[in-house]
CSV table of N, CA and C in Angstrom, one decimal:
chain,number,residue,atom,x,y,z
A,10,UNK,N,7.5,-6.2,23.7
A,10,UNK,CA,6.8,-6.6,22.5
A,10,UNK,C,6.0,-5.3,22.0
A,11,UNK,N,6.0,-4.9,20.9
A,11,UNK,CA,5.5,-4.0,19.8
A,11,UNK,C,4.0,-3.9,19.7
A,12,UNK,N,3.0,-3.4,19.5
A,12,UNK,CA,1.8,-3.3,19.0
A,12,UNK,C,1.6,-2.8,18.1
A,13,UNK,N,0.9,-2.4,17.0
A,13,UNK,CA,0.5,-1.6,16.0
A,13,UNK,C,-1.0,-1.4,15.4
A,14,UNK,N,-1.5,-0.6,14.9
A,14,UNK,CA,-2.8,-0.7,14.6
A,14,UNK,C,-2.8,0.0,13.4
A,15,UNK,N,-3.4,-1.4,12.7
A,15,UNK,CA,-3.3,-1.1,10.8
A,15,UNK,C,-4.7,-0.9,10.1
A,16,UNK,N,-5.3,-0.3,9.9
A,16,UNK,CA,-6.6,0.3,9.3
A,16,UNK,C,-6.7,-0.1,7.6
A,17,UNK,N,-7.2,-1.4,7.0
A,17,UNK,CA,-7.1,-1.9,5.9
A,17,UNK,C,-8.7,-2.0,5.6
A,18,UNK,N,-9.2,-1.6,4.4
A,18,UNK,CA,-10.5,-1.8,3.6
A,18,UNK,C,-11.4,-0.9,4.7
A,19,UNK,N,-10.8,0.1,5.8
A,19,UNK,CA,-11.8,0.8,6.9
A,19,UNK,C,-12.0,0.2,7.9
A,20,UNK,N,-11.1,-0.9,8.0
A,20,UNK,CA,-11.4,-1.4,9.3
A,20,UNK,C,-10.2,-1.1,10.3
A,21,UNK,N,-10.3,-1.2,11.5
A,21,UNK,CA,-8.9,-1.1,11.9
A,21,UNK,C,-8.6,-2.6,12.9
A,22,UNK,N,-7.0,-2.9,13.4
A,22,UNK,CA,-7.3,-4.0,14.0
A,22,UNK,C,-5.3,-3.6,14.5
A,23,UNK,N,-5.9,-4.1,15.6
A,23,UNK,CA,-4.5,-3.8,16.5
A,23,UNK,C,-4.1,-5.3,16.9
A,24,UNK,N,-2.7,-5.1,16.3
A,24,UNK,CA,-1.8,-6.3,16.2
A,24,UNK,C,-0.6,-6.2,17.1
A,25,UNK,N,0.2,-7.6,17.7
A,25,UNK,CA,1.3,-7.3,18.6
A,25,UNK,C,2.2,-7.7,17.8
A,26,UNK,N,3.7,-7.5,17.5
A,26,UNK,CA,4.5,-7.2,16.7
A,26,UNK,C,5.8,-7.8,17.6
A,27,UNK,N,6.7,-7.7,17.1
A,27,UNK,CA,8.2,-7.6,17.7
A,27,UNK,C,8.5,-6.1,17.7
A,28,UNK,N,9.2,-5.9,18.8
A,28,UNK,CA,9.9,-4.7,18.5
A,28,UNK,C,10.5,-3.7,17.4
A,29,UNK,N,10.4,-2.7,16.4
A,29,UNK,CA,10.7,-2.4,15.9
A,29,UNK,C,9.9,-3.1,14.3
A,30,UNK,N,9.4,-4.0,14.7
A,30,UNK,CA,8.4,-4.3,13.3
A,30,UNK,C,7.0,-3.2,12.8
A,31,UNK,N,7.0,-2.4,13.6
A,31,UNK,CA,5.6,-1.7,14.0
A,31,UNK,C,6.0,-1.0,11.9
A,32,UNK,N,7.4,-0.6,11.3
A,32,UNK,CA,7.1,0.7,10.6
A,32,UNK,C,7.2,-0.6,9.2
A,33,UNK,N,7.8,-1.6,9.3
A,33,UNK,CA,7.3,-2.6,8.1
A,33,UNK,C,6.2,-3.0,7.9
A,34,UNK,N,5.1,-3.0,9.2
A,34,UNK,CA,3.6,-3.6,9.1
A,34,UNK,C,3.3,-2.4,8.5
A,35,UNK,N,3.2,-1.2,8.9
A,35,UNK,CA,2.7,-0.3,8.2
A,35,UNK,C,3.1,-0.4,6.6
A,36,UNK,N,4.0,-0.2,6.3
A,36,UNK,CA,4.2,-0.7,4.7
A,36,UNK,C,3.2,-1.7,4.4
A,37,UNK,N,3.3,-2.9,4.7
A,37,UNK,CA,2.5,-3.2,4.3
A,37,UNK,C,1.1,-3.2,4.5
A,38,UNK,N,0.6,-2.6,5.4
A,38,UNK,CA,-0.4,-1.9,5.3
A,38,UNK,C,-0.8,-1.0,4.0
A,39,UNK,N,0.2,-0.2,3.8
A,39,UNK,CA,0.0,0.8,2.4
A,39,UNK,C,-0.6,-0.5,1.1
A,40,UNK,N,0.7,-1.5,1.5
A,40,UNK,CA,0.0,-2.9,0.0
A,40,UNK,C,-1.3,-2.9,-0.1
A,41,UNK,N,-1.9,-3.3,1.0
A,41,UNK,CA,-3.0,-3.8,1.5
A,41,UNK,C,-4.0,-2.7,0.9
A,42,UNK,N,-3.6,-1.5,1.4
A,42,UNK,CA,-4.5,-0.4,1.2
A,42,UNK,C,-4.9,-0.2,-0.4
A,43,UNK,N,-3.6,-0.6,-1.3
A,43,UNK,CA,-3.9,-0.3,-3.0
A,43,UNK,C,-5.1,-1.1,-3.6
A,44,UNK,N,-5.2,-2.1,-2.6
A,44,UNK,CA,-6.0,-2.8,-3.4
A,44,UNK,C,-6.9,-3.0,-2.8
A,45,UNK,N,-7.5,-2.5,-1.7
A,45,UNK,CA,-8.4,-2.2,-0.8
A,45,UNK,C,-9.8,-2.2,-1.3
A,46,UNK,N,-9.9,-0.9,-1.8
A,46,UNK,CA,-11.0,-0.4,-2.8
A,46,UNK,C,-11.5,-1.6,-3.8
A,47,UNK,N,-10.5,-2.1,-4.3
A,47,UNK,CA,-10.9,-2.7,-5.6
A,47,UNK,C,-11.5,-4.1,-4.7
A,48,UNK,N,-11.3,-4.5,-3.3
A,48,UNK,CA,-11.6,-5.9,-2.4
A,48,UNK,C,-13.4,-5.5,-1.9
A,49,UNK,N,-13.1,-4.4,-1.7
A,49,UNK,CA,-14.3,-3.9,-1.5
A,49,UNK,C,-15.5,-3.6,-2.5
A,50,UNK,N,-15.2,-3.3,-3.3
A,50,UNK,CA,-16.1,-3.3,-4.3
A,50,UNK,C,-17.0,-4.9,-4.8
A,51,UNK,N,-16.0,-5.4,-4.8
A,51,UNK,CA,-15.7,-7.1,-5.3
A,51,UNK,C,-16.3,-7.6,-4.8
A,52,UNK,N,-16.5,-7.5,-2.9
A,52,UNK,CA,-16.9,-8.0,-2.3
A,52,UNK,C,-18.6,-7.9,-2.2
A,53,UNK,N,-18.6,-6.5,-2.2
A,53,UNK,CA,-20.0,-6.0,-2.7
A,53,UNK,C,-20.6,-5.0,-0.9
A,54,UNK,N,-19.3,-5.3,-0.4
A,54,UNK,CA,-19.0,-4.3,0.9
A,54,UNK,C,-19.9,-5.1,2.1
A,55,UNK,N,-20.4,-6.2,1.6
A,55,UNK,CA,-21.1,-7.4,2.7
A,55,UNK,C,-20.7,-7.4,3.8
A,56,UNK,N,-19.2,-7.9,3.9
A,56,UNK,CA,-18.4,-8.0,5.2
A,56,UNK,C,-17.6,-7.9,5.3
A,57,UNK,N,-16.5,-7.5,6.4
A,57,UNK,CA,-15.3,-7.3,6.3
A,57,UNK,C,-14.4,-8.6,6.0
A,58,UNK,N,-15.0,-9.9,6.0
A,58,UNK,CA,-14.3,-10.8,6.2
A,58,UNK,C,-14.4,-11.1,4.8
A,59,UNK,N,-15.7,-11.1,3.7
A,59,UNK,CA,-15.5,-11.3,2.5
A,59,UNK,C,-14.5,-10.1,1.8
A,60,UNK,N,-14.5,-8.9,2.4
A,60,UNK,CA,-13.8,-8.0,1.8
A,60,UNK,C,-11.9,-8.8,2.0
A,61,UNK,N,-12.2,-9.1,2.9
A,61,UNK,CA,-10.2,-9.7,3.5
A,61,UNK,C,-10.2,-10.7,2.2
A,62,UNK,N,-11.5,-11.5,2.3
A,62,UNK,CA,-10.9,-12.6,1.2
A,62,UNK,C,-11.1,-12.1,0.0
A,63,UNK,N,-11.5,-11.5,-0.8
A,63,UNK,CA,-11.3,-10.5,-2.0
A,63,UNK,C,-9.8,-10.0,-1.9
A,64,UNK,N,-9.5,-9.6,-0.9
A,64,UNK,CA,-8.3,-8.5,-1.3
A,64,UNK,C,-6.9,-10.2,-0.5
A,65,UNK,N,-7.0,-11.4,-0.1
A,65,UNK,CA,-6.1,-12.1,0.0
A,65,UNK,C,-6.0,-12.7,-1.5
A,66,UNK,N,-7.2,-12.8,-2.4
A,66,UNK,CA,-7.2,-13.6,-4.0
A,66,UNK,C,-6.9,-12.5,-4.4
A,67,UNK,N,-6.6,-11.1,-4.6
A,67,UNK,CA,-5.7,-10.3,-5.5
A,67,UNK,C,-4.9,-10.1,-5.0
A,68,UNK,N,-3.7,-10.3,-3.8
A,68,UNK,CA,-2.4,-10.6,-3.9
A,68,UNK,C,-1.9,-11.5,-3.9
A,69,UNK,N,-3.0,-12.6,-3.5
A,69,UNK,CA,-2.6,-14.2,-4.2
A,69,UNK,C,-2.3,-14.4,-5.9
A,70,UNK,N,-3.0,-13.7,-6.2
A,70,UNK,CA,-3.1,-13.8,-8.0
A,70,UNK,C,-1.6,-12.9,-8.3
A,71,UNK,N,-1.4,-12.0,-7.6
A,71,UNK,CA,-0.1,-11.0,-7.8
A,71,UNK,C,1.1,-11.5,-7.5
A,72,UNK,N,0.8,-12.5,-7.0
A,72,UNK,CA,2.7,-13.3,-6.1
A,72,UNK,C,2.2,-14.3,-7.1
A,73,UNK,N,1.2,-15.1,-7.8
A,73,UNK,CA,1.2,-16.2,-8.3
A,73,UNK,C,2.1,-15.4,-10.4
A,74,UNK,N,1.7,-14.6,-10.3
A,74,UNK,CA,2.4,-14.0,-11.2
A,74,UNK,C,3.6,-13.6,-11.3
A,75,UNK,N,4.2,-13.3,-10.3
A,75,UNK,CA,5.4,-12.6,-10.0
A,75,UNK,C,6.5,-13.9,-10.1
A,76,UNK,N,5.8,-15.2,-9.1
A,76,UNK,CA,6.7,-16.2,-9.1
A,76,UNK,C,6.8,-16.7,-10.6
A,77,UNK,N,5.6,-16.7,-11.6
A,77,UNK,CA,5.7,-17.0,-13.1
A,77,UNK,C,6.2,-16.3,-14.1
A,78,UNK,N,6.4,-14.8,-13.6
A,78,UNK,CA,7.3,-14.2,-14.3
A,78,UNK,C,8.6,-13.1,-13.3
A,79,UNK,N,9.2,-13.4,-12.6
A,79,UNK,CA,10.1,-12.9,-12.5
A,79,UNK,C,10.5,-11.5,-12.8
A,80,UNK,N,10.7,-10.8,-12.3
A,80,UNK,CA,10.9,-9.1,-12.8
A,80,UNK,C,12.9,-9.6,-13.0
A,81,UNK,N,13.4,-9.0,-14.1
A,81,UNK,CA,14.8,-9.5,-14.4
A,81,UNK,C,15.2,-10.8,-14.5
A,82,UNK,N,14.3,-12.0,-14.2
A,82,UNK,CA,14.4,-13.1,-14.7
A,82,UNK,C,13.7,-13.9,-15.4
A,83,UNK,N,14.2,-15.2,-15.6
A,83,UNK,CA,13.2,-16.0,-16.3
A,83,UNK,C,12.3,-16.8,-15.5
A,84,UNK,N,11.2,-16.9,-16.3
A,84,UNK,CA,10.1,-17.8,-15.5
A,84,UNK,C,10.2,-18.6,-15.4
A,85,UNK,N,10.2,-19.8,-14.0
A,85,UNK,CA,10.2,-21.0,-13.9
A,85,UNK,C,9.6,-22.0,-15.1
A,86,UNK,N,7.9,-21.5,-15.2
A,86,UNK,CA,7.4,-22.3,-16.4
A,86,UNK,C,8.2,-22.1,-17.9
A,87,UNK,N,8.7,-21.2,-18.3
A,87,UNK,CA,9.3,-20.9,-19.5
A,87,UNK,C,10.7,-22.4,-19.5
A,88,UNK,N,11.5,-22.3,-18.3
A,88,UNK,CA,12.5,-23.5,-18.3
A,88,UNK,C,12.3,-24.6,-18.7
A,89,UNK,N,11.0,-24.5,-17.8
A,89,UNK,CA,10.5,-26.2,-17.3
A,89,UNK,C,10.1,-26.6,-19.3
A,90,UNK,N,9.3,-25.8,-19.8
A,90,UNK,CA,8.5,-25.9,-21.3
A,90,UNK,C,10.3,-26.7,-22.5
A,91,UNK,N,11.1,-25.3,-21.7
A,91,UNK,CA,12.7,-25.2,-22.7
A,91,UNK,C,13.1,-26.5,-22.3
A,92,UNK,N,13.2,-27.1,-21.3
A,92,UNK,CA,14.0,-28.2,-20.3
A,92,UNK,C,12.8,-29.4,-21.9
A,93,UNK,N,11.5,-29.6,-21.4
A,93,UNK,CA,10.8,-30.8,-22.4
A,93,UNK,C,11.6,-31.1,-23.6
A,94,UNK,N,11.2,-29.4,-24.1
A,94,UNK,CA,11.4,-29.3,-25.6
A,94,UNK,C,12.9,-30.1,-25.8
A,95,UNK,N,14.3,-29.5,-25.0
A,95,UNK,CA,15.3,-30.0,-25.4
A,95,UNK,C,15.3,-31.3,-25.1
A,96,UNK,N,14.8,-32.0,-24.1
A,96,UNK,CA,14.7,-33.6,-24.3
A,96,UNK,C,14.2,-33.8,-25.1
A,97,UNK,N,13.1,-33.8,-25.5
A,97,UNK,CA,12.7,-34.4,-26.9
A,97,UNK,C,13.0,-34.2,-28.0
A,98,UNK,N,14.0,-33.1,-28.6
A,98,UNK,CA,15.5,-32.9,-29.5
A,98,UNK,C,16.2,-34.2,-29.2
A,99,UNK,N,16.4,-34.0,-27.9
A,99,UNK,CA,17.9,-35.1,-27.5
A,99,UNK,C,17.0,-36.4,-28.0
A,100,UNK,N,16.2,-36.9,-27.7
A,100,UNK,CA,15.4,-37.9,-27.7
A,100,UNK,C,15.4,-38.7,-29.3
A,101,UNK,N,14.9,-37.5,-29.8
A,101,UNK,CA,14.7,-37.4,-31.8
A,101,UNK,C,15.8,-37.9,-32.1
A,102,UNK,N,17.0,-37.1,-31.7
A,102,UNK,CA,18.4,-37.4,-32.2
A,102,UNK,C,19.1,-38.8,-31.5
A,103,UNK,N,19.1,-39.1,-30.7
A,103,UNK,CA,19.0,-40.3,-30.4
A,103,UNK,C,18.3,-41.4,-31.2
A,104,UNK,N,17.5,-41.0,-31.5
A,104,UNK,CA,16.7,-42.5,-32.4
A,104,UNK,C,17.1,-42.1,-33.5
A,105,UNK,N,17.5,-41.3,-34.0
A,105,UNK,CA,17.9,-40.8,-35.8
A,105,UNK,C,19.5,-41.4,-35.9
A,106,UNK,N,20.0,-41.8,-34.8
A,106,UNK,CA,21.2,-42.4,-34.7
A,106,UNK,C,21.4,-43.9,-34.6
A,107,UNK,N,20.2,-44.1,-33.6
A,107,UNK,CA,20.4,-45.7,-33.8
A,107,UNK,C,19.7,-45.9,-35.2
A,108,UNK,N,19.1,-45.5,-35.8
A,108,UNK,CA,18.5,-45.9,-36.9
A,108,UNK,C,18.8,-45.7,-37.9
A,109,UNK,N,20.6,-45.2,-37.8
A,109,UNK,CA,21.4,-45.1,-39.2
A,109,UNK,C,22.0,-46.3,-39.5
């Protein structure tokens, strides 16, 4: 079993891994680190634990985006909005028929 030790917002904290996971935690460690600063500030540098939860609500907010807009695709909400709209076309047109 693997160990690694990832140093995020200045803290450090040593984690056990699987084998060969040690150089993808690091990656994401670098994530972690972009937005670090900005967790820390937010936080008001109180604790390391409000600092974690500052910097988990800005990659929460970052994936909650990514899933709504898709990088080369369409956004699920955009469907779902297009999916209404054409039922209630289909719907209109339907009554415009029995009502000839």
């Amino acid at each position: 079993m693997g160990q690694v030790t990832l140093t995020v917002a200045g803290r450090s904290h040593t984690i056990a891994c699987r084998d060969g996971e040690e150089i993808h935690l690091q990656r994401l460690e670098g994530i972690l680190n972009q937005h670090a600063e900005t967790a820390l500030a937010a936080s008001g540098g109180l604790s390391g634990e409000r600092t974690m939860l500052f910097l988990a609500l800005i990659l929460a907010d970052l994936l909650d985006e990514a899933e709504r807009n898709p990088p080369g695709g369409v956004s699920p909400v955009l469907l779902d909005n297009l999916a209404d709209r054409l039922e209630a076309v289909a719907a209109a047109l339907e009554d415009r028929g029995e009502n000839s």
